[in-house]
mmCIF file of C-alpha atoms in Angstrom:
data_model
loop_
_atom_site.group_PDB
_atom_site.id
_atom_site.type_symbol
_atom_site.label_atom_id
_atom_site.label_comp_id
_atom_site.label_asym_id
_atom_site.label_seq_id
_atom_site.Cartn_x
_atom_site.Cartn_y
_atom_site.Cartn_z
ATOM 1 C CA PRO A 27 45.182 -78.401 30.748
ATOM 2 C CA VAL A 28 41.414 -78.605 31.416
ATOM 3 C CA ASP A 29 39.158 -80.277 33.947
ATOM 4 C CA GLY A 30 36.736 -83.020 32.920
ATOM 5 C CA GLU A 31 35.903 -86.646 32.958
ATOM 6 C CA TRP A 32 36.204 -89.517 30.431
ATOM 7 C CA MET A 33 33.397 -91.953 29.665
ATOM 8 C CA SER A 34 34.868 -94.901 27.828
ATOM 9 C CA PHE A 35 33.062 -97.691 25.954
ATOM 10 C CA PRO A 36 34.861 -100.954 25.038
ATOM 11 C CA GLU A 37 32.779 -101.410 21.815
ATOM 12 C CA ASN A 38 34.043 -98.377 19.882
ATOM 13 C CA PRO A 39 35.237 -99.785 16.549
ATOM 14 C CA GLY A 40 35.697 -96.382 14.860
ATOM 15 C CA GLN A 41 37.568 -94.857 17.775
ATOM 16 C CA ARG A 42 34.975 -92.096 17.782
ATOM 17 C CA THR A 43 35.425 -89.386 20.428
ATOM 18 C CA LEU A 44 32.822 -86.881 21.688
ATOM 19 C CA LEU A 45 33.689 -83.664 23.361
ATOM 20 C CA TYR A 46 30.614 -82.849 25.466
ATOM 21 C CA ILE A 47 29.901 -79.267 26.578
ATOM 22 C CA HIS A 48 27.141 -79.290 29.168
ATOM 23 C CA GLY A 49 24.484 -76.717 29.756
ATOM 24 C CA GLY A 50 23.552 -74.806 32.973
ATOM 25 C CA SER A 51 23.087 -71.109 31.983
ATOM 26 C CA PHE A 52 26.848 -70.561 32.042
ATOM 27 C CA VAL A 53 26.754 -70.494 35.810
ATOM 28 C CA LEU A 54 25.992 -74.112 36.878
ATOM 29 C CA GLY A 55 28.395 -77.031 36.783
ATOM 30 C CA ARG A 56 27.915 -80.597 35.415
ATOM 31 C CA SER A 57 25.355 -82.739 37.166
ATOM 32 C CA ALA A 58 24.603 -86.429 37.391
ATOM 33 C CA VAL A 59 21.776 -85.736 34.926
ATOM 34 C CA HIS A 60 24.411 -84.578 32.377
ATOM 35 C CA ASN A 61 26.487 -87.622 33.086
ATOM 36 C CA ALA A 62 23.530 -89.955 32.277
ATOM 37 C CA LEU A 63 22.747 -87.945 29.140
ATOM 38 C CA VAL A 64 26.357 -88.202 27.913
ATOM 39 C CA ALA A 65 26.360 -91.925 28.698
ATOM 40 C CA ASN A 66 23.194 -92.392 26.617
ATOM 41 C CA ILE A 67 24.494 -90.435 23.694
ATOM 42 C CA SER A 68 27.905 -92.097 23.805
ATOM 43 C CA SER A 69 26.184 -95.489 23.810
ATOM 44 C CA GLU A 70 24.065 -94.651 20.789
ATOM 45 C CA ALA A 71 27.015 -93.274 18.892
ATOM 46 C CA ALA A 72 29.458 -96.084 20.006
ATOM 47 C CA ALA A 73 31.923 -93.393 21.065
ATOM 48 C CA ASP A 74 34.107 -92.424 24.093
ATOM 49 C CA ALA A 75 33.333 -89.017 25.513
ATOM 50 C CA PHE A 76 35.227 -86.426 27.288
ATOM 51 C CA VAL A 77 32.889 -84.221 29.395
ATOM 52 C CA LEU A 78 34.438 -80.775 29.862
ATOM 53 C CA ASP A 79 34.198 -78.968 33.180
ATOM 54 C CA TYR A 80 34.645 -75.474 31.871
ATOM 55 C CA ARG A 81 35.043 -72.386 34.068
ATOM 56 C CA LEU A 82 31.797 -70.743 35.075
ATOM 57 C CA ALA A 83 30.392 -67.228 35.384
ATOM 58 C CA PRO A 84 30.250 -65.009 37.267
ATOM 59 C CA GLU A 85 33.696 -65.753 38.600
ATOM 60 C CA ASP A 86 34.949 -66.473 35.062
ATOM 61 C CA PRO A 87 32.734 -64.661 32.581
ATOM 62 C CA PHE A 88 32.758 -64.592 28.814
ATOM 63 C CA PRO A 89 34.974 -65.654 27.015
ATOM 64 C CA ALA A 90 36.567 -68.049 29.602
ATOM 65 C CA GLY A 91 34.286 -70.962 28.860
ATOM 66 C CA ILE A 92 34.849 -70.702 25.096
ATOM 67 C CA GLU A 93 38.658 -70.703 25.675
ATOM 68 C CA ASP A 94 38.293 -73.827 27.754
ATOM 69 C CA VAL A 95 36.324 -75.573 24.982
ATOM 70 C CA LYS A 96 39.114 -74.654 22.523
ATOM 71 C CA THR A 97 41.824 -75.849 24.903
ATOM 72 C CA ALA A 98 40.025 -79.109 25.412
ATOM 73 C CA TYR A 99 39.689 -79.685 21.693
ATOM 74 C CA ARG A 100 43.234 -78.886 20.941
ATOM 75 C CA TRP A 101 44.288 -81.122 23.847
ATOM 76 C CA LEU A 102 42.371 -84.042 22.256
ATOM 77 C CA LEU A 103 44.203 -83.451 18.971
ATOM 78 C CA ALA A 104 47.498 -83.244 20.729
ATOM 79 C CA ARG A 105 46.853 -86.661 22.261
ATOM 80 C CA GLY A 106 46.733 -87.978 18.732
ATOM 81 C CA THR A 107 42.972 -88.017 18.221
ATOM 82 C CA ASP A 108 42.022 -87.719 14.526
ATOM 83 C CA PRO A 109 39.777 -84.631 14.076
ATOM 84 C CA SER A 110 37.666 -86.647 11.560
ATOM 85 C CA GLN A 111 36.792 -88.949 14.461
ATOM 86 C CA VAL A 112 35.780 -86.198 16.817
ATOM 87 C CA ALA A 113 32.400 -84.547 17.293
ATOM 88 C CA ILE A 114 31.380 -81.808 19.596
ATOM 89 C CA VAL A 115 28.060 -82.311 21.407
ATOM 90 C CA ALA A 116 26.441 -79.685 23.593
ATOM 91 C CA ASP A 117 23.261 -78.733 25.235
ATOM 92 C CA SER A 118 21.615 -75.386 26.146
ATOM 93 C CA ALA A 119 24.231 -72.767 27.035
ATOM 94 C CA GLY A 120 26.904 -75.294 26.182
ATOM 95 C CA GLY A 121 25.718 -74.894 22.637
ATOM 96 C CA SER A 122 26.842 -71.274 22.662
ATOM 97 C CA LEU A 123 30.272 -72.116 24.009
ATOM 98 C CA ALA A 124 30.679 -74.959 21.457
ATOM 99 C CA LEU A 125 29.553 -72.918 18.474
ATOM 100 C CA ALA A 126 31.709 -69.909 19.459
ATOM 101 C CA ALA A 127 34.722 -72.122 20.043
ATOM 102 C CA LEU A 128 34.272 -73.689 16.581
ATOM 103 C CA VAL A 129 34.089 -70.192 14.920
ATOM 104 C CA SER A 130 37.257 -69.160 16.796
ATOM 105 C CA LEU A 131 39.126 -72.431 16.019
ATOM 106 C CA ARG A 132 38.256 -72.092 12.287
ATOM 107 C CA ASP A 133 39.558 -68.456 12.350
ATOM 108 C CA GLU A 134 42.792 -69.735 13.988
ATOM 109 C CA GLY A 135 43.205 -72.369 11.160
ATOM 110 C CA ALA A 136 42.694 -75.310 13.356
ATOM 111 C CA PRO A 137 41.342 -78.553 11.821
ATOM 112 C CA LEU A 138 37.692 -78.844 12.702
ATOM 113 C CA PRO A 139 35.746 -81.856 14.045
ATOM 114 C CA ALA A 140 33.664 -84.055 11.795
ATOM 115 C CA ALA A 141 30.284 -83.005 13.246
ATOM 116 C CA THR A 142 28.366 -81.017 15.803
ATOM 117 C CA ALA A 143 25.181 -81.881 17.612
ATOM 118 C CA LEU A 144 23.384 -79.163 19.551
ATOM 119 C CA LEU A 145 20.515 -79.972 21.864
ATOM 120 C CA SER A 146 18.227 -76.970 22.657
ATOM 121 C CA PRO A 147 21.107 -74.541 22.100
ATOM 122 C CA TRP A 148 21.094 -71.017 23.505
ATOM 123 C CA VAL A 149 23.082 -69.062 20.903
ATOM 124 C CA ASP A 150 21.520 -65.552 21.035
ATOM 125 C CA MET A 151 22.231 -63.450 24.091
ATOM 126 C CA THR A 152 20.226 -60.589 22.668
ATOM 127 C CA LEU A 153 17.067 -62.693 23.259
ATOM 128 C CA SER A 154 15.608 -61.568 19.895
ATOM 129 C CA GLY A 155 13.906 -64.855 18.880
ATOM 130 C CA ASP A 156 10.117 -64.573 18.754
ATOM 131 C CA SER A 157 9.811 -67.719 20.775
ATOM 132 C CA VAL A 158 11.416 -66.015 23.826
ATOM 133 C CA LEU A 159 8.160 -64.191 24.214
ATOM 134 C CA THR A 160 5.564 -66.474 22.614
ATOM 135 C CA ASN A 161 6.631 -69.593 24.517
ATOM 136 C CA LEU A 162 7.169 -68.178 28.000
ATOM 137 C CA GLU A 163 4.015 -69.934 29.130
ATOM 138 C CA THR A 164 4.552 -73.202 27.292
ATOM 139 C CA ASP A 165 8.194 -73.954 28.420
ATOM 140 C CA PRO A 166 8.090 -75.526 31.827
ATOM 141 C CA ILE A 167 11.916 -75.398 32.144
ATOM 142 C CA VAL A 168 12.805 -71.886 30.955
ATOM 143 C CA SER A 169 9.952 -69.607 31.751
ATOM 144 C CA SER A 170 11.319 -66.277 33.038
ATOM 145 C CA LEU A 171 12.541 -63.583 30.822
ATOM 146 C CA GLU A 172 13.917 -61.779 33.873
ATOM 147 C CA ALA A 173 16.009 -64.771 34.877
ATOM 148 C CA MET A 174 17.369 -65.078 31.344
ATOM 149 C CA ASN A 175 18.405 -61.399 31.422
ATOM 150 C CA VAL A 176 20.192 -61.920 34.780
ATOM 151 C CA VAL A 177 22.124 -64.828 33.379
ATOM 152 C CA VAL A 178 23.154 -62.838 30.301
ATOM 153 C CA ARG A 179 24.460 -60.034 32.629
ATOM 154 C CA LEU A 180 26.355 -62.544 34.857
ATOM 155 C CA TYR A 181 27.824 -64.158 31.681
ATOM 156 C CA LEU A 182 28.786 -61.186 29.650
ATOM 157 C CA GLN A 183 29.586 -58.602 32.431
ATOM 158 C CA GLY A 184 29.513 -55.567 30.183
ATOM 159 C CA CYS A 185 30.450 -57.192 26.913
ATOM 160 C CA SER A 186 28.015 -56.589 24.086
ATOM 161 C CA ALA A 187 25.486 -59.354 23.497
ATOM 162 C CA GLU A 188 25.857 -58.634 19.797
ATOM 163 C CA GLU A 189 29.506 -59.677 19.906
ATOM 164 C CA PRO A 190 29.758 -62.616 17.486
ATOM 165 C CA LEU A 191 31.327 -64.930 19.929
ATOM 166 C CA ALA A 192 28.876 -63.973 22.666
ATOM 167 C CA SER A 193 25.877 -64.622 20.351
ATOM 168 C CA PRO A 194 27.324 -67.000 17.822
ATOM 169 C CA LEU A 195 23.973 -67.129 16.047
ATOM 170 C CA PHE A 196 25.186 -63.878 14.411
ATOM 171 C CA ALA A 197 28.809 -64.976 13.658
ATOM 172 C CA ASP A 198 30.208 -65.834 10.247
ATOM 173 C CA LEU A 199 29.396 -69.536 10.318
ATOM 174 C CA SER A 200 31.006 -70.487 7.017
ATOM 175 C CA GLY A 201 33.159 -73.553 7.034
ATOM 176 C CA LEU A 202 31.731 -75.198 10.144
ATOM 177 C CA PRO A 203 31.073 -78.967 10.318
ATOM 178 C CA PRO A 204 27.745 -80.636 9.519
ATOM 179 C CA THR A 205 25.436 -79.833 12.432
ATOM 180 C CA LEU A 206 22.399 -81.519 13.803
ATOM 181 C CA ILE A 207 20.093 -79.428 16.070
ATOM 182 C CA HIS A 208 17.227 -80.539 18.202
ATOM 183 C CA VAL A 209 14.682 -78.157 19.769
ATOM 184 C CA GLY A 210 11.327 -78.581 21.264
ATOM 185 C CA ALA A 211 8.294 -76.755 19.751
ATOM 186 C CA PRO A 212 7.203 -75.213 23.107
ATOM 187 C CA GLU A 213 10.737 -74.087 24.058
ATOM 188 C CA VAL A 214 11.576 -70.513 24.733
ATOM 189 C CA LEU A 215 14.785 -71.226 22.848
ATOM 190 C CA ARG A 216 13.153 -72.835 19.787
ATOM 191 C CA ASP A 217 13.964 -69.965 17.537
ATOM 192 C CA ASP A 218 17.556 -70.075 18.506
ATOM 193 C CA GLY A 219 17.857 -73.546 16.996
ATOM 194 C CA THR A 220 15.709 -72.910 13.901
ATOM 195 C CA ARG A 221 17.512 -69.693 13.086
ATOM 196 C CA LEU A 222 20.841 -71.211 13.648
ATOM 197 C CA ALA A 223 20.108 -74.032 11.222
ATOM 198 C CA GLN A 224 19.045 -71.513 8.612
ATOM 199 C CA ASN A 225 22.093 -69.312 9.167
ATOM 200 C CA LEU A 226 24.338 -72.296 8.816
ATOM 201 C CA ARG A 227 22.665 -73.356 5.525
ATOM 202 C CA ASP A 228 22.881 -69.742 4.276
ATOM 203 C CA ALA A 229 26.639 -69.826 5.063
ATOM 204 C CA GLY A 230 27.068 -72.997 2.865
ATOM 205 C CA CYS A 231 27.141 -75.580 5.680
ATOM 206 C CA LYS A 232 25.152 -78.721 6.113
ATOM 207 C CA ALA A 233 22.606 -78.337 8.907
ATOM 208 C CA TRP A 234 19.475 -80.083 10.060
ATOM 209 C CA CYS A 235 16.987 -78.878 12.727
ATOM 210 C CA ASP A 236 14.416 -81.224 14.116
ATOM 211 C CA VAL A 237 11.584 -79.607 16.077
ATOM 212 C CA TYR A 238 9.900 -82.090 18.485
ATOM 213 C CA PRO A 239 6.379 -81.352 19.340
ATOM 214 C CA ARG A 240 5.393 -81.002 23.005
ATOM 215 C CA MET A 241 9.038 -81.516 24.208
ATOM 216 C CA PRO A 242 10.355 -78.948 26.822
ATOM 217 C CA HIS A 243 13.856 -77.531 27.006
ATOM 218 C CA GLY A 244 16.501 -80.189 27.518
ATOM 219 C CA TRP A 245 14.071 -83.073 27.118
ATOM 220 C CA HIS A 246 17.057 -85.296 26.022
ATOM 221 C CA ALA A 247 17.880 -85.711 29.737
ATOM 222 C CA LEU A 248 14.410 -87.066 30.754
ATOM 223 C CA GLY A 249 15.496 -90.678 30.256
ATOM 224 C CA THR A 250 15.011 -93.303 27.586
ATOM 225 C CA ARG A 251 11.643 -94.488 28.979
ATOM 226 C CA ILE A 252 10.121 -91.524 27.200
ATOM 227 C CA PRO A 253 9.596 -92.390 23.502
ATOM 228 C CA GLU A 254 10.568 -88.936 22.235
ATOM 229 C CA THR A 255 13.756 -88.988 24.262
ATOM 230 C CA LYS A 256 14.662 -92.439 22.940
ATOM 231 C CA ARG A 257 13.950 -91.379 19.419
ATOM 232 C CA SER A 258 16.007 -88.244 19.681
ATOM 233 C CA LEU A 259 19.001 -90.003 21.263
ATOM 234 C CA THR A 260 18.835 -92.691 18.569
ATOM 235 C CA GLU A 261 18.839 -90.054 15.858
ATOM 236 C CA ILE A 262 21.706 -88.234 17.332
ATOM 237 C CA GLY A 263 23.665 -91.482 17.539
ATOM 238 C CA GLU A 264 22.911 -92.371 13.940
ATOM 239 C CA PHE A 265 23.944 -88.889 12.829
ATOM 240 C CA LEU A 266 27.241 -89.051 14.684
ATOM 241 C CA LYS A 267 28.039 -92.575 13.269
ATOM 242 C CA GLU A 268 27.247 -91.357 9.772
ATOM 243 C CA MET A 269 29.541 -88.414 10.164
ATOM 244 C CA MET A 270 32.310 -90.525 11.702
ATOM 245 C CA PRO A 271 32.153 -93.943 9.911
ATOM 246 C CA ASP A 272 33.597 -97.088 11.537
ATOM 247 C CA ARG A 273 37.268 -97.701 10.730
ATOM 248 C CA LEU A 274 38.597 -101.215 10.108
ATOM 249 C CA PRO A 275 41.577 -102.304 12.117
ATOM 250 C CA ALA A 276 44.918 -102.202 10.422
ATOM 251 C CA GLY A 277 45.465 -105.003 7.989
ATOM 252 C CA HIS A 278 41.816 -105.521 7.159
#
């Protein structure tokens, strides 16, 4: 029912499955860089991964991508995947789609995954975080407020940026899975991540936000030769394995 690609690893004792939602400002498709990033995370987490190719704006604006995430997740469960062995991992704009999908799935009564990991998530289309202005000159990746506003218009196409699913930072976040968030201190989107962690905790959820000094937006994709990237990928893998413990084969 959805487009995407599997990445399978033979050494997956817990039968863990990741549903990966890539970034790209809601308008760009999956790249080889995303594939390498997912491979690294899957290796660290000892998990298989389904990388979703969701519909893109402007041809398919909000909420098409969110619906595709929900469809992909429900498809995984329909295949017999145990939700306690599923985690949703997303970067940048994919973080907005993933979080909004979780809110919607919760409201529909669906069983939720075991965990969520969000890398430099963009979850506030109102662009109200202080770092959107204070870090414009320190973020080498996202450095244009005008470009961000253009993306918001292409994605929302007249829908309010304050709509909870459009800016899930402001949604009712109660009942969502344990969430690990990584942001870089110089990022324009730093405050999206830090505020999201606080809002999750205020809603009674378990949430952790690690702010990495000197790291730009999306540094997880820079490769494991960079110590900070290696450290962050290891941390994500350990978090996902902790949230989805190994399962012994039947009879053991």
